[in-house]
Amino acid sequence: MQLLTAIRRTPLLWLLVFVPLVLALERLRPEAHTALFVLSILAIVPLAALLSMATESVAAKTGDTIGGLLNATLGNLTELVIALAALGAGEYTLVKASIAGAIVTNSLFMLGGSFLLGGLKYHVQEFNRSTARLQAGLLFLATVALLIPSAISRADATPEALFTEKLSIGLSVLLMLAYALGLVFSLKTHREFFGSAAHAVEEEEPWPIGVAVATLVVVTVLVALVSEVFVASVQDAALALGMTQAFVGFIVVALVGAAAEIASAFSGARKNRLDLSVGIALGSAAQIALFVAPMLVLLSYVVGPAPMSLQLWPGAVTMIVIATLTAALVTTSGRSAWFIGVLVLVVYATLALTLYLLPPPTG
Amino acid sequence: MQLLTAIRRTPLLWLLVFVPLVLALERLRPEAHTALFVLSILAIVPLAALLSMATESVAAKTGDTIGGLLNATLGNLTELVIALAALGAGEYTLVKASIAGAIVTNSLFMLGGSFLLGGLKYHVQEFNRSTARLQAGLLFLATVALLIPSAISRADATPEALFTEKLSIGLSVLLMLAYALGLVFSLKTHREFFGSAAHAVEEEEPWPIGVAVATLVVVTVLVALVSEVFVASVQDAALALGMTQAFVGFIVVALVGAAAEIASAFSGARKNRLDLSVGIALGSAAQIALFVAPMLVLLSYVVGPAPMSLQLWPGAVTMIVIATLTAALVTTSGRSAWFIGVLVLVVYATLALTLYLLPPPTG
Amino acid sequence: MQLLTAIRRTPLLWLLVFVPLVLALERLRPEAHTALFVLSILAIVPLAALLSMATESVAAKTGDTIGGLLNATLGNLTELVIALAALGAGEYTLVKASIAGAIVTNSLFMLGGSFLLGGLKYHVQEFNRSTARLQAGLLFLATVALLIPSAISRADATPEALFTEKLSIGLSVLLMLAYALGLVFSLKTHREFFGSAAHAVEEEEPWPIGVAVATLVVVTVLVALVSEVFVASVQDAALALGMTQAFVGFIVVALVGAAAEIASAFSGARKNRLDLSVGIALGSAAQIALFVAPMLVLLSYVVGPAPMSLQLWPGAVTMIVIATLTAALVTTSGRSAWFIGVLVLVVYATLALTLYLLPPPTG
């Protein structure tokens, strides 16, 4: 069976053993917050990898357009499911931190790591400059649109609840419309700019469609279950480990949720296929801004205890702006070397250090 | 007569019928604010178009250098006349909102619309990258110079009146000096980078110089008259229509004042001459920052009830920075497709939505 | 003797006469603050030039790698010595203003002046676009890393002393690590991108190693002595001359400290070797951010009366961001003309004017 072959071949998937462990522990000792926190992280990583493989397989079977659509929509499924669990528990700071963190992790850690790992093997790496610029442009515009309300109302200091709520809904609709048009653009009218990156990751035989769909469903349910354990334990565990909730959401959740994509991006860089790495990093960050974030705002009316706004705390706005500007600047030249990767990672480390040391934000 | 031919050929000019209408209504029912507001907008649009045609004709007759000078100086005449009327009435929020709005409208709405309209007709459009970069650079530097006092004193929270006033005068002189040097640069020493765009708009026979100059004078007077009606009615009309004064200045006045240029830019894009559209959009935005804004500050000592500073409210600073960064990023690659236009317009729509929903700023 | 030849040939070095003058005056009339202030400035300029010549000579004798290392480390020795004197006197506002000012002066005044002076002689000047982009990228990332704590904690308004201190140390270590890796990058693994700029300045015969080393030591001591006079007089002199301490640090100290490099950059531009000018300007600014600033923070534990943080006042953050964005934008096209220089200088003049007029910051 393909699934078992995949597990045997990919050491990352051996972590799947933590899935039953964490679910069992949660039954037996629900008060062991720190242990549950660590185990749930270890369990989510292989589930995210499986999810990504299954999505690829379904996409490969359903033809270019629908496949691309699936890839684009389910690519950040792990992030979405974790955030939904946090949304249901009313942990809005965690949700917002994980949205901001996912954008920053994709555009700094994933990109910087790819440049560094690729650069250690190759002297100078070239990648398609105009595609990268197009993608960096999309990412910049996507995050700008996402951040405008926070930036404007921060500046004018008028965070009246009703206005923020109306604005968040209006904006979410605008962003999702832009996302839908973006799919038409990248999958239909201008697919030649994006096509190559989407399918090149998967070099193995795709799974049979039945296995793939079943995996997709079962694993999504498992991610949801583990995420609930994770969200329930995060508050106390963070306290015990001396981390703020913002740090956990921004760094830990974002790294865990993006583990599968990070692996793909890094492996692309080691194969001197930096186009692939840049495409995954920038595309995934843009998807968070245009699709996941507004989706969560709209879902908060159904799932959460109260509506969630798109308003981020000022520090998060600054970090996202820094991250996307850095990504835009660094990809504009179409070439990279290891030290560029180092500097991008230094920016990421600085953000992480700041979040780790600073007292938690309010809101 | 050429003027009548122009009117017959250009449906936009049929709106001229609203000019006598609004002036008559103002006599008869000066309290009908909302009607006067709507009619004066409808009347300014064709006047702005006529003004632009007349300027082009005079410019065509007077040779390259003087013609270019005229085009550059009178290109934003409509905006200047409207702002002067608001200045005379002491409506400083409206003046400042219309300055900020003109920059944002030119660099987002005009550029995004051109990319979208051009992109719907052509798969990928190319434009001269180095000219666009030069112009985007000028625009960026111009707006940065304009915004520095707002940015610095916002950050340091010391808006003492005397300092702001001295700074505004000193800065206005600096900006206008830069503008004058910019004219030397674009009309004399380096005209080959700018030349093509200036005259290519007008493809019809230019009018006789007498007709053109007379039109220029008469229409400017008419714009001034209608602008006064507009400014007198805007406060109450905005209230009645549920719009803030910032929204009116930022969005409505800016769109009305730039109507003629918007038409030229869009028509250039439809003819696959994106160089033209980009040149109009970026050039006009830079002119507002380097010439119109400091001119209004200096004129406020003559015309207004009190001196006006260059200090913008923080939200406006953020919006202008976003707009010029977006314009710089989007033109850096020298190519465009319809979705780039969509994203630029989404950024614009987000700004408009935010301004529409947020309570009015103070100052 | 080479030293005397150099003095005879370089009119700038005639200013050396002010060195004994200022030291004598300090003995005789220590209360003549304004005179001491002016004389110490006049004395530091030629000392900085001598320091730069001696460093070049030592570097030329010690081979590429060690020479490059020396150039990179001692290139901003004057700034470092002045800042150390201020650090010892506990004048932290002056230290921070001079760090921020050095970055801004290098990336605006030096770059803009080079573009203007070069552009007055040559119609359009080309420089190596990819090298410039690489250097602008390094500068951007370096300043971003430097500014993150200020930006984040400004936004979140939690300047608790302990966090700021921990963060400053952690960050200083990160930055210096990045600097060390940057030396490996520019002197070993990728020296072909940087090599040309380093040695091209010096066209004269290098001095004998003994003379050069002796000059280096003696002049450093003299700079230290004069800097102490300067720092002791600056407070009262600034008051007498109507300047704020921020203005003195930001503009005066930065210009004085960088005088030698400014002369090299301008002379490169006049010889149509803009690569050289851009390399000096951007490289030196990056060095301040990655090496001088964190070094001063760490040294403040040894030298100063109390630990100094990396926290800059918000206006300085804004200025540095504006300066590095401007430098990045302006060098991205790989070509320049005189008006680009004018605009960059206008941005610089605006910053200087704002600092001159605004009341002093606190902190």
Short mmCIF file of N, CA and C in Angstrom, two decimals, chain A residues 290-357:
data_model
loop_
_atom_site.label_atom_id
_atom_site.label_comp_id
_atom_site.label_asym_id
_atom_site.label_seq_id
_atom_site.Cartn_x
_atom_site.Cartn_y
_atom_site.Cartn_z
N LEU A 290 -4.62 36.47 1.73
CA LEU A 290 -5.80 36.67 0.89
C LEU A 290 -6.92 35.68 1.18
N PHE A 291 -6.59 34.52 1.74
CA PHE A 291 -7.62 33.49 1.88
C PHE A 291 -7.83 33.07 3.33
N VAL A 292 -6.77 32.62 3.99
CA VAL A 292 -6.94 32.07 5.34
C VAL A 292 -7.44 33.14 6.31
N ALA A 293 -6.79 34.31 6.30
CA ALA A 293 -7.16 35.35 7.26
C ALA A 293 -8.61 35.80 7.10
N PRO A 294 -9.05 36.21 5.89
CA PRO A 294 -10.46 36.62 5.77
C PRO A 294 -11.43 35.47 6.04
N MET A 295 -11.06 34.23 5.64
CA MET A 295 -11.90 33.08 5.93
C MET A 295 -12.15 32.95 7.42
N LEU A 296 -11.09 33.12 8.21
CA LEU A 296 -11.22 32.99 9.66
C LEU A 296 -12.12 34.09 10.23
N VAL A 297 -12.01 35.30 9.68
CA VAL A 297 -12.89 36.38 10.15
C VAL A 297 -14.34 36.02 9.89
N LEU A 298 -14.63 35.55 8.67
CA LEU A 298 -16.01 35.21 8.34
C LEU A 298 -16.47 34.01 9.17
N LEU A 299 -15.61 33.01 9.35
CA LEU A 299 -15.99 31.83 10.13
C LEU A 299 -16.19 32.15 11.60
N SER A 300 -15.56 33.24 12.07
CA SER A 300 -15.71 33.57 13.49
C SER A 300 -17.16 33.89 13.84
N TYR A 301 -17.96 34.24 12.83
CA TYR A 301 -19.38 34.49 13.11
C TYR A 301 -20.13 33.20 13.34
N VAL A 302 -19.59 32.08 12.79
CA VAL A 302 -20.23 30.78 12.94
C VAL A 302 -19.62 30.02 14.11
N VAL A 303 -18.30 30.00 14.16
CA VAL A 303 -17.60 29.11 15.08
C VAL A 303 -17.30 29.75 16.43
N GLY A 304 -16.83 30.97 16.41
CA GLY A 304 -16.29 31.56 17.65
C GLY A 304 -17.36 32.05 18.58
N PRO A 305 -16.97 32.34 19.80
CA PRO A 305 -17.90 32.90 20.78
C PRO A 305 -18.27 34.35 20.45
N ALA A 306 -17.43 35.06 19.71
CA ALA A 306 -17.73 36.44 19.34
C ALA A 306 -17.05 36.71 18.00
N PRO A 307 -17.53 37.70 17.21
CA PRO A 307 -16.87 37.99 15.94
C PRO A 307 -15.42 38.42 16.14
N MET A 308 -14.55 37.94 15.23
CA MET A 308 -13.14 38.34 15.30
C MET A 308 -12.87 39.39 14.23
N SER A 309 -12.11 40.41 14.56
CA SER A 309 -11.81 41.44 13.56
C SER A 309 -10.49 41.12 12.87
N LEU A 310 -10.18 41.88 11.82
CA LEU A 310 -8.89 41.73 11.14
C LEU A 310 -7.82 42.60 11.78
N GLN A 311 -8.19 43.32 12.82
CA GLN A 311 -7.28 44.23 13.51
C GLN A 311 -6.15 43.46 14.19
N LEU A 312 -4.92 43.71 13.78
CA LEU A 312 -3.78 43.08 14.44
C LEU A 312 -3.13 44.08 15.38
N TRP A 313 -2.38 43.56 16.36
CA TRP A 313 -1.71 44.52 17.25
C TRP A 313 -0.55 45.15 16.49
N PRO A 314 -0.23 46.42 16.84
CA PRO A 314 0.72 47.22 16.04
C PRO A 314 2.05 46.51 15.77
N GLY A 315 2.58 45.80 16.76
CA GLY A 315 3.84 45.10 16.56
C GLY A 315 3.75 44.08 15.44
N ALA A 316 2.60 43.40 15.33
CA ALA A 316 2.43 42.40 14.27
C ALA A 316 2.41 43.08 12.91
N VAL A 317 1.75 44.23 12.84
CA VAL A 317 1.71 44.98 11.58
C VAL A 317 3.14 45.32 11.14
N THR A 318 3.92 45.86 12.08
CA THR A 318 5.30 46.20 11.76
C THR A 318 6.07 44.98 11.27
N MET A 319 5.90 43.87 11.95
CA MET A 319 6.64 42.66 11.57
C MET A 319 6.25 42.18 10.18
N ILE A 320 4.96 42.20 9.87
CA ILE A 320 4.53 41.73 8.55
C ILE A 320 5.07 42.65 7.47
N VAL A 321 5.03 43.96 7.73
CA VAL A 321 5.57 44.90 6.74
C VAL A 321 7.05 44.65 6.52
N ILE A 322 7.80 44.48 7.61
CA ILE A 322 9.23 44.20 7.49
C ILE A 322 9.46 42.92 6.68
N ALA A 323 8.68 41.88 6.99
CA ALA A 323 8.88 40.59 6.33
C ALA A 323 8.60 40.69 4.83
N THR A 324 7.49 41.32 4.46
CA THR A 324 7.17 41.34 3.02
C THR A 324 8.11 42.28 2.27
N LEU A 325 8.49 43.40 2.88
CA LEU A 325 9.46 44.28 2.22
C LEU A 325 10.79 43.55 2.02
N THR A 326 11.21 42.82 3.05
CA THR A 326 12.45 42.05 2.93
C THR A 326 12.34 41.05 1.80
N ALA A 327 11.23 40.31 1.76
CA ALA A 327 11.05 39.30 0.72
C ALA A 327 11.07 39.95 -0.66
N ALA A 328 10.40 41.10 -0.78
CA ALA A 328 10.35 41.78 -2.08
C ALA A 328 11.75 42.22 -2.51
N LEU A 329 12.48 42.79 -1.57
CA LEU A 329 13.80 43.32 -1.89
C LEU A 329 14.77 42.21 -2.28
N VAL A 330 14.67 41.11 -1.56
CA VAL A 330 15.64 40.03 -1.70
C VAL A 330 15.42 39.23 -2.97
N THR A 331 14.18 39.21 -3.44
CA THR A 331 13.89 38.43 -4.64
C THR A 331 13.95 39.28 -5.90
N THR A 332 14.15 40.57 -5.75
CA THR A 332 14.06 41.46 -6.91
C THR A 332 15.22 41.25 -7.88
N SER A 333 16.37 40.77 -7.36
CA SER A 333 17.54 40.67 -8.22
C SER A 333 17.61 39.35 -8.98
N GLY A 334 16.81 38.37 -8.57
CA GLY A 334 16.82 37.10 -9.28
C GLY A 334 18.05 36.23 -9.03
N ARG A 335 18.87 36.59 -8.06
CA ARG A 335 20.01 35.75 -7.73
C ARG A 335 20.22 35.76 -6.22
N SER A 336 20.85 34.74 -5.72
CA SER A 336 21.05 34.69 -4.28
C SER A 336 22.39 34.02 -3.97
N ALA A 337 22.88 34.27 -2.77
CA ALA A 337 24.08 33.61 -2.28
C ALA A 337 23.85 33.35 -0.80
N TRP A 338 24.70 32.56 -0.19
CA TRP A 338 24.41 32.11 1.17
C TRP A 338 24.24 33.25 2.16
N PHE A 339 24.98 34.35 1.98
CA PHE A 339 24.92 35.41 2.98
C PHE A 339 23.58 36.15 2.97
N ILE A 340 22.97 36.23 1.80
CA ILE A 340 21.62 36.79 1.73
C ILE A 340 20.69 35.97 2.63
N GLY A 341 20.84 34.65 2.55
CA GLY A 341 20.05 33.79 3.43
C GLY A 341 20.32 34.07 4.89
N VAL A 342 21.60 34.24 5.22
CA VAL A 342 21.95 34.55 6.62
C VAL A 342 21.25 35.82 7.08
N LEU A 343 21.30 36.84 6.24
CA LEU A 343 20.72 38.12 6.67
C LEU A 343 19.21 38.02 6.83
N VAL A 344 18.56 37.31 5.92
CA VAL A 344 17.12 37.13 6.05
C VAL A 344 16.81 36.37 7.34
N LEU A 345 17.62 35.35 7.64
CA LEU A 345 17.40 34.61 8.88
C LEU A 345 17.71 35.46 10.11
N VAL A 346 18.67 36.38 9.99
CA VAL A 346 18.95 37.28 11.11
C VAL A 346 17.73 38.16 11.39
N VAL A 347 17.11 38.66 10.33
CA VAL A 347 15.89 39.45 10.53
C VAL A 347 14.84 38.61 11.24
N TYR A 348 14.69 37.35 10.79
CA TYR A 348 13.72 36.46 11.44
C TYR A 348 14.09 36.23 12.90
N ALA A 349 15.36 35.96 13.16
CA ALA A 349 15.80 35.71 14.53
C ALA A 349 15.57 36.94 15.41
N THR A 350 15.79 38.12 14.84
CA THR A 350 15.56 39.33 15.60
C THR A 350 14.09 39.45 16.01
N LEU A 351 13.21 39.17 15.06
CA LEU A 351 11.78 39.21 15.37
C LEU A 351 11.44 38.20 16.46
N ALA A 352 11.97 36.99 16.31
CA ALA A 352 11.68 35.94 17.28
C ALA A 352 12.19 36.33 18.67
N LEU A 353 13.41 36.85 18.71
CA LEU A 353 14.00 37.26 19.99
C LEU A 353 13.17 38.36 20.63
N THR A 354 12.76 39.34 19.83
CA THR A 354 11.95 40.44 20.35
C THR A 354 10.66 39.91 20.95
N LEU A 355 9.99 39.01 20.20
CA LEU A 355 8.73 38.46 20.70
C LEU A 355 8.94 37.63 21.95
N TYR A 356 10.07 36.92 21.98
CA TYR A 356 10.32 36.06 23.13
C TYR A 356 10.53 36.88 24.39
N LEU A 357 11.22 38.02 24.23
CA LEU A 357 11.57 38.81 25.41
C LEU A 357 10.50 39.80 25.83
#
